[in-house]
């Protein structure tokens, strides 16, 4: 067991863990965060996605000892208690069905919009290609990303009504 220092959602903390323990286990079991989910355990489905220094990372295959920098989870997107425009767009567009993949979908969408504020449908599909959804809500995801893009460009936490892809 080693003492490992982490910065999660703006909060510094220390955990006692084996260095090879997956970051996902630390976030869920030690820190108590429920955004990242255990899906496949192989880094293929995207349910466990977190952001490390703004990059999407699969926490189920990332050893906690390898983490260097700021970890942001779904819970940390809007730390002041308000919803991030992506979270609001997900609600407005009724994206979730079972909701299991939404953590990965939203965090991958955040990375996309940080790099490409006004993505095309093709860019959205490409960026979201690695996050699997069993419910097949991909078109709603695409519409929600477009809505969030417009809201973020306007500086508003809530997108305008009737925005379609």
PDB file of C-alpha atoms in Angstrom:
ATOM      1  CA  UNK A   1       0.000   0.000   0.000  1.00  0.00           C
ATOM      2  CA  UNK A   2       1.182   3.476  -0.875  1.00  0.00           C
ATOM      3  CA  UNK A   3      -0.066   6.943  -0.119  1.00  0.00           C
ATOM      4  CA  UNK A   4      -1.187   8.507  -3.397  1.00  0.00           C
ATOM      5  CA  UNK A   5      -2.065  12.194  -3.730  1.00  0.00           C
ATOM      6  CA  UNK A   6      -4.786  13.113  -6.202  1.00  0.00           C
ATOM      7  CA  UNK A   7      -6.625  16.234  -7.255  1.00  0.00           C
ATOM      8  CA  UNK A   8     -10.230  15.335  -8.061  1.00  0.00           C
ATOM      9  CA  UNK A   9     -12.780  17.944  -9.142  1.00  0.00           C
ATOM     10  CA  UNK A  10     -10.661  20.714  -7.655  1.00  0.00           C
ATOM     11  CA  UNK A  11     -10.198  18.931  -4.333  1.00  0.00           C
ATOM     12  CA  UNK A  12      -6.841  17.597  -3.127  1.00  0.00           C
ATOM     13  CA  UNK A  13      -6.938  14.252  -1.374  1.00  0.00           C
ATOM     14  CA  UNK A  14      -4.712  11.361  -0.368  1.00  0.00           C
ATOM     15  CA  UNK A  15      -5.594   7.689  -0.569  1.00  0.00           C
ATOM     16  CA  UNK A  16      -3.876   4.519   0.573  1.00  0.00           C
ATOM     17  CA  UNK A  17      -3.805   2.091  -2.321  1.00  0.00           C
ATOM     18  CA  UNK A  18      -1.829  -0.425  -4.255  1.00  0.00           C
ATOM     19  CA  UNK A  19      -0.212   1.526  -7.114  1.00  0.00           C
ATOM     20  CA  UNK A  20      -1.751  -0.772  -9.760  1.00  0.00           C
ATOM     21  CA  UNK A  21      -5.323  -0.243  -8.519  1.00  0.00           C
ATOM     22  CA  UNK A  22      -7.501   1.128 -11.322  1.00  0.00           C
ATOM     23  CA  UNK A  23      -8.366   4.789 -10.882  1.00  0.00           C
ATOM     24  CA  UNK A  24     -12.048   3.874 -11.308  1.00  0.00           C
ATOM     25  CA  UNK A  25     -12.004   1.816  -8.101  1.00  0.00           C
ATOM     26  CA  UNK A  26     -10.462   4.686  -6.162  1.00  0.00           C
ATOM     27  CA  UNK A  27     -12.958   7.225  -7.498  1.00  0.00           C
ATOM     28  CA  UNK A  28     -15.987   5.055  -6.773  1.00  0.00           C
ATOM     29  CA  UNK A  29     -14.959   3.170  -3.631  1.00  0.00           C
ATOM     30  CA  UNK A  30     -12.657   5.601  -1.830  1.00  0.00           C
ATOM     31  CA  UNK A  31     -13.850   9.014  -3.031  1.00  0.00           C
ATOM     32  CA  UNK A  32     -17.536   8.075  -3.363  1.00  0.00           C
ATOM     33  CA  UNK A  33     -18.114   9.385  -6.879  1.00  0.00           C
ATOM     34  CA  UNK A  34     -20.769   7.636  -8.945  1.00  0.00           C
ATOM     35  CA  UNK A  35     -20.323   9.304 -12.361  1.00  0.00           C
ATOM     36  CA  UNK A  36     -17.705   6.948 -13.773  1.00  0.00           C
ATOM     37  CA  UNK A  37     -19.145   3.450 -14.155  1.00  0.00           C
ATOM     38  CA  UNK A  38     -17.635   0.004 -14.465  1.00  0.00           C
ATOM     39  CA  UNK A  39     -18.694  -1.239 -17.885  1.00  0.00           C
ATOM     40  CA  UNK A  40     -16.416  -3.619 -19.727  1.00  0.00           C
ATOM     41  CA  UNK A  41     -13.283  -3.348 -17.576  1.00  0.00           C
ATOM     42  CA  UNK A  42     -11.218  -3.289 -20.765  1.00  0.00           C
ATOM     43  CA  UNK A  43     -11.293   0.423 -21.629  1.00  0.00           C
ATOM     44  CA  UNK A  44     -13.500  -0.201 -24.652  1.00  0.00           C
ATOM     45  CA  UNK A  45     -17.015   0.969 -23.760  1.00  0.00           C
ATOM     46  CA  UNK A  46     -16.327   4.417 -22.279  1.00  0.00           C
ATOM     47  CA  UNK A  47     -18.583   4.205 -19.210  1.00  0.00           C
ATOM     48  CA  UNK A  48     -15.575   4.786 -16.922  1.00  0.00           C
ATOM     49  CA  UNK A  49     -14.310   7.900 -18.716  1.00  0.00           C
ATOM     50  CA  UNK A  50     -12.824  10.748 -16.683  1.00  0.00           C
ATOM     51  CA  UNK A  51     -10.853  13.781 -17.775  1.00  0.00           C
ATOM     52  CA  UNK A  52      -7.227  14.075 -16.744  1.00  0.00           C
ATOM     53  CA  UNK A  53      -5.866  17.504 -17.571  1.00  0.00           C
ATOM     54  CA  UNK A  54      -8.730  17.867 -20.058  1.00  0.00           C
ATOM     55  CA  UNK A  55      -8.101  14.606 -21.928  1.00  0.00           C
ATOM     56  CA  UNK A  56     -10.585  11.720 -21.893  1.00  0.00           C
ATOM     57  CA  UNK A  57      -9.088   8.705 -20.113  1.00  0.00           C
ATOM     58  CA  UNK A  58     -10.555   5.264 -19.382  1.00  0.00           C
ATOM     59  CA  UNK A  59     -10.277   5.006 -15.613  1.00  0.00           C
ATOM     60  CA  UNK A  60     -10.898   1.243 -15.513  1.00  0.00           C
ATOM     61  CA  UNK A  61      -7.493   0.567 -17.097  1.00  0.00           C
ATOM     62  CA  UNK A  62      -5.538   3.522 -15.699  1.00  0.00           C
ATOM     63  CA  UNK A  63      -3.494   2.645 -12.601  1.00  0.00           C
ATOM     64  CA  UNK A  64      -3.985   5.229  -9.887  1.00  0.00           C
ATOM     65  CA  UNK A  65      -0.196   5.612  -9.618  1.00  0.00           C
ATOM     66  CA  UNK A  66      -0.026   6.767 -13.269  1.00  0.00           C
ATOM     67  CA  UNK A  67      -2.302   9.770 -12.742  1.00  0.00           C
ATOM     68  CA  UNK A  68      -0.507  13.091 -12.948  1.00  0.00           C
ATOM     69  CA  UNK A  69      -2.676  16.190 -12.841  1.00  0.00           C
ATOM     70  CA  UNK A  70      -6.275  17.242 -12.379  1.00  0.00           C
ATOM     71  CA  UNK A  71      -9.004  14.600 -12.565  1.00  0.00           C
ATOM     72  CA  UNK A  72     -12.466  15.812 -13.552  1.00  0.00           C
ATOM     73  CA  UNK A  73     -15.457  13.531 -13.295  1.00  0.00           C
ATOM     74  CA  UNK A  74     -19.041  14.119 -14.362  1.00  0.00           C
ATOM     75  CA  UNK A  75     -19.707  15.486 -10.871  1.00  0.00           C
ATOM     76  CA  UNK A  76     -16.962  18.080 -11.358  1.00  0.00           C
ATOM     77  CA  UNK A  77     -18.177  19.578 -14.650  1.00  0.00           C
ATOM     78  CA  UNK A  78     -20.256  22.207 -12.895  1.00  0.00           C
ATOM     79  CA  UNK A  79     -18.810  22.607  -9.400  1.00  0.00           C
ATOM     80  CA  UNK A  80     -20.971  25.587  -8.392  1.00  0.00           C
ATOM     81  CA  UNK A  81     -24.075  23.418  -8.311  1.00  0.00           C
ATOM     82  CA  UNK A  82     -25.315  24.613 -11.698  1.00  0.00           C
ATOM     83  CA  UNK A  83     -25.511  22.313 -14.666  1.00  0.00           C
ATOM     84  CA  UNK A  84     -22.879  22.497 -17.362  1.00  0.00           C
ATOM     85  CA  UNK A  85     -24.443  23.338 -20.773  1.00  0.00           C
ATOM     86  CA  UNK A  86     -23.808  19.744 -21.850  1.00  0.00           C
ATOM     87  CA  UNK A  87     -25.649  18.384 -18.830  1.00  0.00           C
ATOM     88  CA  UNK A  88     -28.556  20.750 -19.481  1.00  0.00           C
ATOM     89  CA  UNK A  89     -28.651  19.807 -23.160  1.00  0.00           C
ATOM     90  CA  UNK A  90     -28.740  16.121 -22.210  1.00  0.00           C
ATOM     91  CA  UNK A  91     -31.837  16.837 -20.118  1.00  0.00           C
ATOM     92  CA  UNK A  92     -33.465  19.071 -22.728  1.00  0.00           C
ATOM     93  CA  UNK A  93     -32.955  16.528 -25.491  1.00  0.00           C
ATOM     94  CA  UNK A  94     -33.965  13.597 -23.261  1.00  0.00           C
ATOM     95  CA  UNK A  95     -30.805  11.736 -24.210  1.00  0.00           C
ATOM     96  CA  UNK A  96     -30.565   9.103 -21.477  1.00  0.00           C
ATOM     97  CA  UNK A  97     -32.540   5.931 -21.620  1.00  0.00           C
ATOM     98  CA  UNK A  98     -30.806   3.572 -19.205  1.00  0.00           C
ATOM     99  CA  UNK A  99     -28.174   6.266 -18.508  1.00  0.00           C
ATOM    100  CA  UNK A 100     -25.263   3.884 -18.082  1.00  0.00           C
ATOM    101  CA  UNK A 101     -23.116   5.356 -20.876  1.00  0.00           C
ATOM    102  CA  UNK A 102     -23.969   8.992 -20.182  1.00  0.00           C
ATOM    103  CA  UNK A 103     -20.871   9.632 -18.095  1.00  0.00           C
ATOM    104  CA  UNK A 104     -18.622   8.719 -21.020  1.00  0.00           C
ATOM    105  CA  UNK A 105     -20.859  10.411 -23.575  1.00  0.00           C
ATOM    106  CA  UNK A 106     -20.905  13.750 -21.738  1.00  0.00           C
ATOM    107  CA  UNK A 107     -17.195  13.797 -20.907  1.00  0.00           C
ATOM    108  CA  UNK A 108     -16.201  12.880 -24.467  1.00  0.00           C
ATOM    109  CA  UNK A 109     -18.548  15.607 -25.725  1.00  0.00           C
ATOM    110  CA  UNK A 110     -16.799  18.076 -23.395  1.00  0.00           C
ATOM    111  CA  UNK A 111     -13.416  17.198 -24.910  1.00  0.00           C
ATOM    112  CA  UNK A 112     -14.888  17.618 -28.395  1.00  0.00           C
ATOM    113  CA  UNK A 113     -16.418  21.034 -27.654  1.00  0.00           C
ATOM    114  CA  UNK A 114     -13.246  22.233 -25.941  1.00  0.00           C
ATOM    115  CA  UNK A 115     -11.315  21.489 -29.157  1.00  0.00           C
ATOM    116  CA  UNK A 116     -14.074  22.182 -31.695  1.00  0.00           C
ATOM    117  CA  UNK A 117     -16.674  24.645 -30.375  1.00  0.00           C
ATOM    118  CA  UNK A 118     -18.931  24.318 -33.452  1.00  0.00           C
ATOM    119  CA  UNK A 119     -18.599  20.714 -34.624  1.00  0.00           C
ATOM    120  CA  UNK A 120     -20.275  19.285 -37.684  1.00  0.00           C
ATOM    121  CA  UNK A 121     -22.397  16.148 -37.428  1.00  0.00           C
ATOM    122  CA  UNK A 122     -19.507  14.160 -38.917  1.00  0.00           C
ATOM    123  CA  UNK A 123     -17.088  15.547 -36.308  1.00  0.00           C
ATOM    124  CA  UNK A 124     -19.535  14.670 -33.531  1.00  0.00           C
ATOM    125  CA  UNK A 125     -19.974  11.119 -34.798  1.00  0.00           C
ATOM    126  CA  UNK A 126     -16.206  10.678 -35.089  1.00  0.00           C
ATOM    127  CA  UNK A 127     -15.538  12.044 -31.589  1.00  0.00           C
ATOM    128  CA  UNK A 128     -18.263   9.922 -30.010  1.00  0.00           C
ATOM    129  CA  UNK A 129     -17.389   6.759 -31.918  1.00  0.00           C
ATOM    130  CA  UNK A 130     -15.606   5.084 -28.994  1.00  0.00           C
ATOM    131  CA  UNK A 131     -18.378   5.464 -26.418  1.00  0.00           C
ATOM    132  CA  UNK A 132     -20.840   2.619 -26.682  1.00  0.00           C
ATOM    133  CA  UNK A 133     -24.561   2.961 -25.995  1.00  0.00           C
ATOM    134  CA  UNK A 134     -26.770  -0.120 -25.835  1.00  0.00           C
ATOM    135  CA  UNK A 135     -29.935   2.012 -26.010  1.00  0.00           C
ATOM    136  CA  UNK A 136     -28.909   3.518 -29.356  1.00  0.00           C
ATOM    137  CA  UNK A 137     -29.526   7.147 -28.338  1.00  0.00           C
ATOM    138  CA  UNK A 138     -26.779   8.360 -30.682  1.00  0.00           C
ATOM    139  CA  UNK A 139     -28.960  10.830 -32.606  1.00  0.00           C
ATOM    140  CA  UNK A 140     -30.130  12.424 -29.365  1.00  0.00           C
ATOM    141  CA  UNK A 141     -26.495  12.672 -28.273  1.00  0.00           C
ATOM    142  CA  UNK A 142     -25.660  14.456 -31.527  1.00  0.00           C
ATOM    143  CA  UNK A 143     -28.580  16.869 -31.086  1.00  0.00           C
ATOM    144  CA  UNK A 144     -27.642  17.554 -27.464  1.00  0.00           C
ATOM    145  CA  UNK A 145     -24.036  18.346 -28.424  1.00  0.00           C
ATOM    146  CA  UNK A 146     -25.270  20.824 -31.037  1.00  0.00           C
ATOM    147  CA  UNK A 147     -27.558  22.422 -28.433  1.00  0.00           C
ATOM    148  CA  UNK A 148     -24.727  22.677 -25.908  1.00  0.00           C
ATOM    149  CA  UNK A 149     -22.412  24.150 -28.545  1.00  0.00           C
ATOM    150  CA  UNK A 150     -24.902  26.946 -29.216  1.00  0.00           C
ATOM    151  CA  UNK A 151     -25.470  27.551 -25.505  1.00  0.00           C
ATOM    152  CA  UNK A 152     -21.758  27.690 -24.806  1.00  0.00           C
ATOM    153  CA  UNK A 153     -21.176  30.097 -27.704  1.00  0.00           C
ATOM    154  CA  UNK A 154     -23.905  32.336 -26.314  1.00  0.00           C
ATOM    155  CA  UNK A 155     -22.390  32.124 -22.833  1.00  0.00           C
ATOM    156  CA  UNK A 156     -25.672  30.758 -21.541  1.00  0.00           C
ATOM    157  CA  UNK A 157     -26.041  27.685 -19.347  1.00  0.00           C
ATOM    158  CA  UNK A 158     -29.330  26.864 -21.104  1.00  0.00           C
ATOM    159  CA  UNK A 159     -29.671  26.457 -24.839  1.00  0.00           C
ATOM    160  CA  UNK A 160     -32.400  28.100 -26.867  1.00  0.00           C
ATOM    161  CA  UNK A 161     -35.571  26.123 -27.496  1.00  0.00           C
ATOM    162  CA  UNK A 162     -36.062  24.242 -30.736  1.00  0.00           C
ATOM    163  CA  UNK A 163     -32.409  23.762 -31.706  1.00  0.00           C
ATOM    164  CA  UNK A 164     -32.059  20.742 -33.967  1.00  0.00           C
ATOM    165  CA  UNK A 165     -29.068  19.099 -35.579  1.00  0.00           C
TER     166      UNK A 165
END
